[in-house]
XYZ file of C-alpha atoms in Angstrom:
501
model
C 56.202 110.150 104.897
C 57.064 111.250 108.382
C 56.373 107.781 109.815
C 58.759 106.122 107.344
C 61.726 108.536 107.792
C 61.592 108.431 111.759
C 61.421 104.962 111.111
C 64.412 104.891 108.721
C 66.311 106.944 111.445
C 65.270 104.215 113.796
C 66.621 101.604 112.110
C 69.635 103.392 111.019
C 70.165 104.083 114.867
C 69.814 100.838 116.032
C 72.128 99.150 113.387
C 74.877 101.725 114.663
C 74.105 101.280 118.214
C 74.872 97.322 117.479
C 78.074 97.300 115.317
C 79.361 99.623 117.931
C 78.873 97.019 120.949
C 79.435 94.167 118.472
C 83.253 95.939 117.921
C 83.055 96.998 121.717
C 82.411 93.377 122.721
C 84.887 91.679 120.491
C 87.477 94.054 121.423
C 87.014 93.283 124.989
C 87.052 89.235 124.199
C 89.974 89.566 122.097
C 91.876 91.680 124.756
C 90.853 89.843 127.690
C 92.238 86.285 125.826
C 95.806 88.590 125.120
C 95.868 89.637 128.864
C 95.915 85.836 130.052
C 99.743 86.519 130.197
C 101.878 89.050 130.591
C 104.094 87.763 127.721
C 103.453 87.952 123.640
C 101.180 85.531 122.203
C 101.377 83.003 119.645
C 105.013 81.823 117.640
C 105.499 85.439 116.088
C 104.265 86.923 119.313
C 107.784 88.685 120.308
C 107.660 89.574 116.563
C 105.210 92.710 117.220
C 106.988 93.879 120.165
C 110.339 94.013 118.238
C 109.230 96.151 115.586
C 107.632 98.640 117.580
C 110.286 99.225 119.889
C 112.613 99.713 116.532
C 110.235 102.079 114.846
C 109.934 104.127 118.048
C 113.297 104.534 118.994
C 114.781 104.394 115.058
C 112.078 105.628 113.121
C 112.202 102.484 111.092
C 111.712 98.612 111.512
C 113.985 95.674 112.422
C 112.616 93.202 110.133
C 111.595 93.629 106.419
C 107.392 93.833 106.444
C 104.641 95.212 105.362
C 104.944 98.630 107.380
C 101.630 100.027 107.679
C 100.079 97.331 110.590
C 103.391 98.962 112.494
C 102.092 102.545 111.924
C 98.674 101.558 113.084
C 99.809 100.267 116.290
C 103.160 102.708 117.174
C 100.464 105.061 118.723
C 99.462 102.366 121.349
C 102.742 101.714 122.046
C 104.105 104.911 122.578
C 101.257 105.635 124.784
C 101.789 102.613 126.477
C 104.781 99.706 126.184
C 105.491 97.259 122.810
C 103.953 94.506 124.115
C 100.946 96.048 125.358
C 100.337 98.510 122.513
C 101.010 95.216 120.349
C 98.122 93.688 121.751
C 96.142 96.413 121.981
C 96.680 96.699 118.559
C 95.868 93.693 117.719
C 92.653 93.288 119.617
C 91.157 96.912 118.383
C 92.107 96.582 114.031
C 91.182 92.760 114.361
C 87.993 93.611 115.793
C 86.795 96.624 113.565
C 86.877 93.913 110.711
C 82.742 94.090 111.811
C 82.507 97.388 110.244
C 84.038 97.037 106.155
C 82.342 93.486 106.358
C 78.527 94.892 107.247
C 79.457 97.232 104.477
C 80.543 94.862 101.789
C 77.605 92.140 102.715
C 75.300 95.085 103.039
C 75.916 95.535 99.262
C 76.097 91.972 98.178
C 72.891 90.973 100.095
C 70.941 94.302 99.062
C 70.038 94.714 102.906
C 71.253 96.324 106.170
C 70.043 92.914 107.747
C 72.594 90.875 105.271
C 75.385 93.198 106.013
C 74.792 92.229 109.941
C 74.794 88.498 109.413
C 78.555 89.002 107.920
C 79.962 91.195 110.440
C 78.313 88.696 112.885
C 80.223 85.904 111.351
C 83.634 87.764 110.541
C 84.064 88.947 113.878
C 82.474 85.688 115.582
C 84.719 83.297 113.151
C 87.828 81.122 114.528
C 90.030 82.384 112.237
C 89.784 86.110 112.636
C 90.613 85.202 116.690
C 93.397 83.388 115.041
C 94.930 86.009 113.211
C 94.658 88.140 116.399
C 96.356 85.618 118.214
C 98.747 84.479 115.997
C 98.902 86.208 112.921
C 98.492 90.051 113.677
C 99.454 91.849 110.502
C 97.866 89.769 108.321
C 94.538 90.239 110.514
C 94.847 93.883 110.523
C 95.233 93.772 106.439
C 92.189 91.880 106.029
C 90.234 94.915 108.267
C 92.128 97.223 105.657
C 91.635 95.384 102.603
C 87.984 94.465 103.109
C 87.684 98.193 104.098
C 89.232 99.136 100.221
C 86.439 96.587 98.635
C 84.078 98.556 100.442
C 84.850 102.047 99.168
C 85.927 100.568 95.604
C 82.586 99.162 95.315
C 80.935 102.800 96.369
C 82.750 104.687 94.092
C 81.083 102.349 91.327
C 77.653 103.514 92.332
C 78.703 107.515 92.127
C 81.978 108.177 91.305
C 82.849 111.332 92.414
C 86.333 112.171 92.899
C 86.548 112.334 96.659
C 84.973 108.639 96.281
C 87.661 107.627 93.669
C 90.386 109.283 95.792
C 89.109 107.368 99.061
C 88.836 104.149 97.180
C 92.475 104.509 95.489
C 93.641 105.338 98.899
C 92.494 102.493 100.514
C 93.859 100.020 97.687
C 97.156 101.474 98.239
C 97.255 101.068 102.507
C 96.136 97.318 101.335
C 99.033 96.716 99.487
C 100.921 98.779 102.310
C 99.782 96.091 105.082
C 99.904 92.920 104.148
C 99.852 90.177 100.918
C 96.790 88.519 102.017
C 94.765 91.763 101.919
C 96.311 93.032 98.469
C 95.332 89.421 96.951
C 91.693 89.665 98.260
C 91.285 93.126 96.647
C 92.531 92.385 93.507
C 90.828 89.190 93.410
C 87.453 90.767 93.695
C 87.721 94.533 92.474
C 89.418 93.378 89.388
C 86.718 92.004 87.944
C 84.092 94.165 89.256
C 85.838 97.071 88.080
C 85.982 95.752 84.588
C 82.092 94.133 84.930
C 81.467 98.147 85.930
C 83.218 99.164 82.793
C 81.937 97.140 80.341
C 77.717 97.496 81.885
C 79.112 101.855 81.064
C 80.362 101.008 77.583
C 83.521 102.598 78.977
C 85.670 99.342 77.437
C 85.323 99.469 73.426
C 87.731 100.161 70.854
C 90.702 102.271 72.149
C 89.232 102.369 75.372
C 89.964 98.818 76.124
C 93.331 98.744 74.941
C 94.288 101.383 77.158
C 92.700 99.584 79.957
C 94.597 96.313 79.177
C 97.693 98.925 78.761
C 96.836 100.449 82.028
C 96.598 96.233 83.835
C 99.594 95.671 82.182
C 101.490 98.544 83.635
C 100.548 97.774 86.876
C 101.010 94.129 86.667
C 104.728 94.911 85.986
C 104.811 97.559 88.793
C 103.709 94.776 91.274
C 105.995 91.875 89.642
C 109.041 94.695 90.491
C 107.950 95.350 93.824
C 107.572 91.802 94.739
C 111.324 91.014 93.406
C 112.766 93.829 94.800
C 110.753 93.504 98.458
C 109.544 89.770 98.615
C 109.130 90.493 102.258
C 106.794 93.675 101.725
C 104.964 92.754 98.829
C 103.358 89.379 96.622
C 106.260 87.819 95.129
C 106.486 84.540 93.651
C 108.410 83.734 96.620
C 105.279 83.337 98.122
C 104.815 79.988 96.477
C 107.730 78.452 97.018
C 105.798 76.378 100.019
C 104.472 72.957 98.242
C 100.634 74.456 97.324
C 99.189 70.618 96.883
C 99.181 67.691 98.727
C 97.011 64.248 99.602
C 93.046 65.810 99.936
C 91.752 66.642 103.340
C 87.739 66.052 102.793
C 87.564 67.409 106.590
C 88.978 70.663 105.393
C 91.340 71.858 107.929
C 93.050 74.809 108.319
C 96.765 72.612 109.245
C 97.349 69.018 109.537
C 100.321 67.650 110.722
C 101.827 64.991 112.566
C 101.520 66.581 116.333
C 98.579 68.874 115.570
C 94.625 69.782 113.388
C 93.392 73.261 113.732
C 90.051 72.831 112.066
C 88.916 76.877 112.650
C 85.489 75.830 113.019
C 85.177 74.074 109.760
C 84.982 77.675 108.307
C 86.422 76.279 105.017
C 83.533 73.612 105.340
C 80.806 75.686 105.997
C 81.685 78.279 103.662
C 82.067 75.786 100.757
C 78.219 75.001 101.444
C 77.100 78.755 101.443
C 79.044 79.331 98.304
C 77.002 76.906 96.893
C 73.629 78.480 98.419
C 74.909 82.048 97.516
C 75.293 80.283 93.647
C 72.186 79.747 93.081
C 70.689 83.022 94.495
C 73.063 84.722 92.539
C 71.748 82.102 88.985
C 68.367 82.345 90.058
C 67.243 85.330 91.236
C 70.102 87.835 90.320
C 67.760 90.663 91.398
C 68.816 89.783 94.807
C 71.626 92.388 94.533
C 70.107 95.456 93.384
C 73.054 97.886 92.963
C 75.965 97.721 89.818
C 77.116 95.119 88.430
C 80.148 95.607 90.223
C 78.523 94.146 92.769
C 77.085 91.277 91.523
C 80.690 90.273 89.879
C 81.856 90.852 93.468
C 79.561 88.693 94.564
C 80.694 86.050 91.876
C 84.317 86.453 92.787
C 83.685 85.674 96.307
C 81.682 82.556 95.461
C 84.918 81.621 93.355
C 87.006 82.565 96.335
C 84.833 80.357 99.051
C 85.491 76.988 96.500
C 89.209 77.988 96.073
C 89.631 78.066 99.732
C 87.961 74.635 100.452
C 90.174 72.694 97.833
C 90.630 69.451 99.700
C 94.231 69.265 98.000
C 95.265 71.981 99.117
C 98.580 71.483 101.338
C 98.448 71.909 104.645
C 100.691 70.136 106.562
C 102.956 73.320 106.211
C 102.564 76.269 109.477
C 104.512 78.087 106.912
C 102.692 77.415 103.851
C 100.524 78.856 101.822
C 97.773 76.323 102.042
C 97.422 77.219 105.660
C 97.322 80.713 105.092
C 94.854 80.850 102.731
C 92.159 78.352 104.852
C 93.071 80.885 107.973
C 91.236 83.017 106.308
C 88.777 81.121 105.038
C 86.258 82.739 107.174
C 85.987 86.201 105.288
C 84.125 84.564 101.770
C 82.341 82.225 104.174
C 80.810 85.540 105.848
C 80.059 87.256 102.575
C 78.103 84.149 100.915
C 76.179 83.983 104.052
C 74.975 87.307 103.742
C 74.146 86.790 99.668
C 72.423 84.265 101.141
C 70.254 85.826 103.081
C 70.077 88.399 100.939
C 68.118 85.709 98.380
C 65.985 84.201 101.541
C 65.098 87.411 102.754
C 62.951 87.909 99.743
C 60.634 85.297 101.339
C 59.688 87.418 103.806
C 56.924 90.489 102.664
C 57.942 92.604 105.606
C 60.393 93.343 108.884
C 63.592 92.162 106.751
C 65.842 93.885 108.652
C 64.535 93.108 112.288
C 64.567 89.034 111.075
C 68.092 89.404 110.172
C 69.166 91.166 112.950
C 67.758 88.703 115.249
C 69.391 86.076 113.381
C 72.897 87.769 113.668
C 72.142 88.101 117.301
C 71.880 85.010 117.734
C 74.867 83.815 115.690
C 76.949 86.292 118.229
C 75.120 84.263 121.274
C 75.712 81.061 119.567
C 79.550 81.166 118.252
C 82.303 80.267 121.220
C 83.353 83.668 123.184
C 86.576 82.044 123.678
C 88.572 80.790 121.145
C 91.857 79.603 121.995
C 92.538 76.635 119.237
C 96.598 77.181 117.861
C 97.558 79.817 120.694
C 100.924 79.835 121.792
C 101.620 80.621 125.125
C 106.081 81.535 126.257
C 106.268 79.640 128.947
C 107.647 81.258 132.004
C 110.432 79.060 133.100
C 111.642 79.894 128.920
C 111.247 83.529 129.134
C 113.099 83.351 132.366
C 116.165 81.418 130.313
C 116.187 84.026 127.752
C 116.186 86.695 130.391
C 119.327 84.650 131.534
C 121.239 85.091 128.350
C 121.309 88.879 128.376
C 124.783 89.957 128.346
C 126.565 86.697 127.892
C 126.476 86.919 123.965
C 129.155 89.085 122.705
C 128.276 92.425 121.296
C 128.675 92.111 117.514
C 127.342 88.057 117.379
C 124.076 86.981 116.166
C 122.676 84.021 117.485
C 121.622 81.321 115.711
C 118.060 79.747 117.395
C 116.305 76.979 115.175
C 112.683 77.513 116.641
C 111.579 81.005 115.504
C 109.741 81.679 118.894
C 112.317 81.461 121.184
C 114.670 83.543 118.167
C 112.574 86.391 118.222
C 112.104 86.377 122.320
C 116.524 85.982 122.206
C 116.486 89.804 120.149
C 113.928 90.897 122.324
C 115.236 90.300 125.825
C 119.516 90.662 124.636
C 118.727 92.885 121.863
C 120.649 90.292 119.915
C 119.950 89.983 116.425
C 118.963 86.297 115.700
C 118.807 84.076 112.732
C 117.111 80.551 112.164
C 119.661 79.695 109.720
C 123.469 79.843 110.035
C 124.703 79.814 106.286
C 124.585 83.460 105.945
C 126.279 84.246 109.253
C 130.275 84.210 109.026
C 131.367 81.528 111.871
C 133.134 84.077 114.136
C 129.752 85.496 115.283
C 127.330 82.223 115.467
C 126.512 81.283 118.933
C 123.903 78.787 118.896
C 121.128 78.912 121.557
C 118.906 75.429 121.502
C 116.037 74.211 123.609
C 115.625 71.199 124.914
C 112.969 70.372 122.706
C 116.380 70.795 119.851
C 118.436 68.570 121.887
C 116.034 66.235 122.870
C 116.394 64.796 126.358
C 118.606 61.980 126.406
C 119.896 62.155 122.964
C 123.428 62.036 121.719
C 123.129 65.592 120.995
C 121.544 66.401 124.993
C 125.116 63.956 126.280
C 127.463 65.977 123.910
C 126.170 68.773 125.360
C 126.652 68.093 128.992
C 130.195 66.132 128.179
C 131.582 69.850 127.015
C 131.391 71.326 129.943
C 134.412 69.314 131.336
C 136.610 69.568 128.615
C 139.377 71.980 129.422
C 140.335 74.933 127.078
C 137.052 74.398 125.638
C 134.483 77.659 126.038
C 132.169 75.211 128.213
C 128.185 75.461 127.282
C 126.360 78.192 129.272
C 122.859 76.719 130.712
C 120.140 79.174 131.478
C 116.984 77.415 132.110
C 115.880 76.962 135.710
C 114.430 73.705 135.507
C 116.973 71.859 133.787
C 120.813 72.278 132.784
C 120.119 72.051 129.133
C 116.380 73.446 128.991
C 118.085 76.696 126.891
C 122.011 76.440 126.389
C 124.119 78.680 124.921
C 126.774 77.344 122.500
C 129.715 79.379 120.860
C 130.851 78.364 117.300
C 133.885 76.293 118.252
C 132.332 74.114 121.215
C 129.402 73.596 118.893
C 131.896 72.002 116.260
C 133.288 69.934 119.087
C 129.970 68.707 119.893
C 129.307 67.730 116.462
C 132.313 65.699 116.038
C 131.443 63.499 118.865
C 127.847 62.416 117.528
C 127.523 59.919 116.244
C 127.114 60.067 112.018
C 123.431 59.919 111.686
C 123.135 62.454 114.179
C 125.941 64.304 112.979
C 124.735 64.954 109.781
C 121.061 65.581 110.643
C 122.163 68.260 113.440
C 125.012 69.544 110.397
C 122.158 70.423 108.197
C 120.537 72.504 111.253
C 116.752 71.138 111.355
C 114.420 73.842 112.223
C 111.470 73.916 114.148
């Protein structure tokens, strides 16, 4: 008896000693790939920066969003700078996802050895060095809301109130920090919950009206939220973005004309475990020993893995939901690896743990340590044109910028508010700030440009870039309706409309 529980302290030791430098070393990987520049990262990277700096000097945030990835990092940048307690922030909540996911595959594979195999994978994966990269928020939501399956699924096994009240908690800071991490809890504690309820005889007779009273209720709660804050919380807005388009049997995460981000085939791969963690789950449904909360967890992933690798879904979009969705693609594709191995491991009579510890070492040695595939680095000679437009744009205007990068870097450096569209912006305060890339070298639109600066009485097109006289230019309302009446009509009308980029 002695032998076994210095041995269970042993192995409990050991399996804390290596999520610790599993976090440690993804934290410093993740950091080190931020650091490469002094500037943001990624098309959203001034994004971060901007909202910090509001919430510490205003107590409240530029930009409608889900607030609580802002909380989570204000610390680190009070302590430090925005843009450094951004990325701090970023590299520390991305890379405690190790942590809720050895907790969750723990219970889905019915061993401490499964549960390292998926924090192995979710903090090895492309994606989740994506969303640190690129996608911040939504990568500290999936820590939270992976973190809230994890305590909903314990409070199933005892529910005692502190258990419940943790659980409820964390459901709500889900919801509080992004969509992505509200849909993957409801998605999978849904049906677990009711799976619990029903293996309890808790859901007969007046007892199951009440609970289809009670999803009702908060069905409309959510609908109203999402109407009333689209930008905080899952609205239908959300699928506005065309969801299907031609298949893509390669799965990729986007596909457009100038650019594939495959993430590692994460969709791919986790298609394949889905179906392996299937027929564990059919076949030997022993393999998860604890509620059946867990085991309808389980199923719900499995569901979630083949929704994710729809080849029709669209994803030609950067702003669609098809992309967003196989981003994350790498979270089910963790959790059916460890129900997986939670089936193999039955193979082997004894030393479970130790085999699947050594194979989640070596899927840390194995996996990239740098993964740089979408990153988005502000170029230097562009940062140094934005820097140049500080103070030239009257207090009051907004400028209108049609890539959302250099928008966000515009209110960051001028403390200019900035808009991709100009519609809602009454004409007296547009000034128009385009990139070359807008203009395009050459083009009607790049002559037009350079032609108004010799008109006189005509406020002449400020150039800020220091490589080229329209790499960034500055345009106020009236010269830019000048410019458009000299293009020719094509071009006229596709620059009226205002393409983004």
């Amino acid at each position: 008896m002695e032998r076994e529980k210095s041995l269970e302290l042993a192995t409990t030791v050991a399996i804390a000693a290596a999520l610790a430098a599993l976090v440690a070393w993804s934290f410093w990987v993740r950091w080190s790939i931020l650091t490469e520049t002094p500037f943001p990262v990624g098309i959203d990277g001034y994004f971060y920066p901007i909202q910090l700096r509001s919430l510490l000097e205003h107590g409240g945030l530029a930009y409608p969003a889900s607030p609580l990835a802002f909380w989570m990092m204000a610390p680190l940048a009070k302590a430090t700078d925005p843009i450094t307690g951004a990325k701090l922030g970023a590299a520390l909540f991305t890379a405690l996802i190790a942590l809720p996911a050895y907790g969750v595959g723990t219970r889905l594979g019915g061993n401490r050895g499964t549960g390292l195999i998926a924090a192995a994978l979710a903090t090895t994966s492309a994606g989740s060095m994506f969303l640190t990269i690129e996608f911040v928020k939504n990568g500290i939501g999936l820590t939270i809301g992976l973190t809230a399956l994890w305590l909903v699924l314990r409070a199933f096994e005892r529910r005692s109130m502190l258990r419940i009240a943790l659980a409820l908690l964390a459901v709500i800071a889900a919801f509080l920090a992004h969509k992505s991490a509200a849909a993957f809890v409801i998605a999978i504690a849904v049906p677990a919950a009711l799976a619990e309820a029903s293996s309890v005889g808790a859901l007969r007779g007046r007892r199951l009206l009440y609970a289809l009273g009670v999803l009702v209720v908060l069905a409309a709660i959510a609908l109203v939220l999402g109407i009333v804050s689209p930008e905080r919380f899952l609205s239908v807005e959300d699928a506005r973005h065309q969801l299907w388009g031609d298949a893509q049997w390669m799965l990729p995460a986007l596909a457009t004309k100038n650019v594939t981000l495959t993430m590692g085939h994460e969709a791919l791969i986790g298609v394949a475990l889905a179906i392996g963690a299937a027929v564990v789950l059919w076949r030997n449904p022993g393999a998860i020993k604890r509620r059946p909360a867990d085991r309808k967890a389980a199923w719900a992933i499995v569901v979630l893995a083949f929704v994710f690798a729809l080849p029709w879904l669209a994803v030609g979009d950067p702003q669609g939901l098809g992309f967003r969705i196989r981003i994350i693609a790498f979270l089910p594709m963790a959790l059916c690896a460890a129900i997986v191995a939670g089936g193999l491991v039955q193979l082997v009579p004894t030393y479970r743990e130790v085999a699947l510890g050594v194979i989640a070492l070596v899927i840390v040695s194995a996996m990239p340590r740098v993964r740089t595939q979408g990153r988005v680095l502000a170029h230097p000679a562009m940062v140094a044109a934005v820097q140049g437009l500080a103070g030239r744009i009257p207090e009051g205007s907004i400028a209108i910028v049609p890539e959302r990068h250099i928008a966000f870097m515009v209110t960051w450096y001028t403390g200019t508010p900035s808009r991709q569209r100009p519609e809602p912006v009454p004409r007296e305060k547009r000034w128009r700030v385009m990139p070359l890339a807008f203009l395009g070298a050459g083009s009607p639109l790049d002559e037009a440009v350079t032609a108004a600066r010799n008109v006189p009485d005509l406020a002449p097109p400020i150039g800020t870039h220091p490589r080229h006289a329209n790499g960034l230019v500055l345009v106020p309302e009236p010269t830019w309706e000048w410019i458009l009446a000299r293009l020719p009509p094509s071009t006229r009308e596709q620059f009226t409309r205002w393409p983004t980029i």
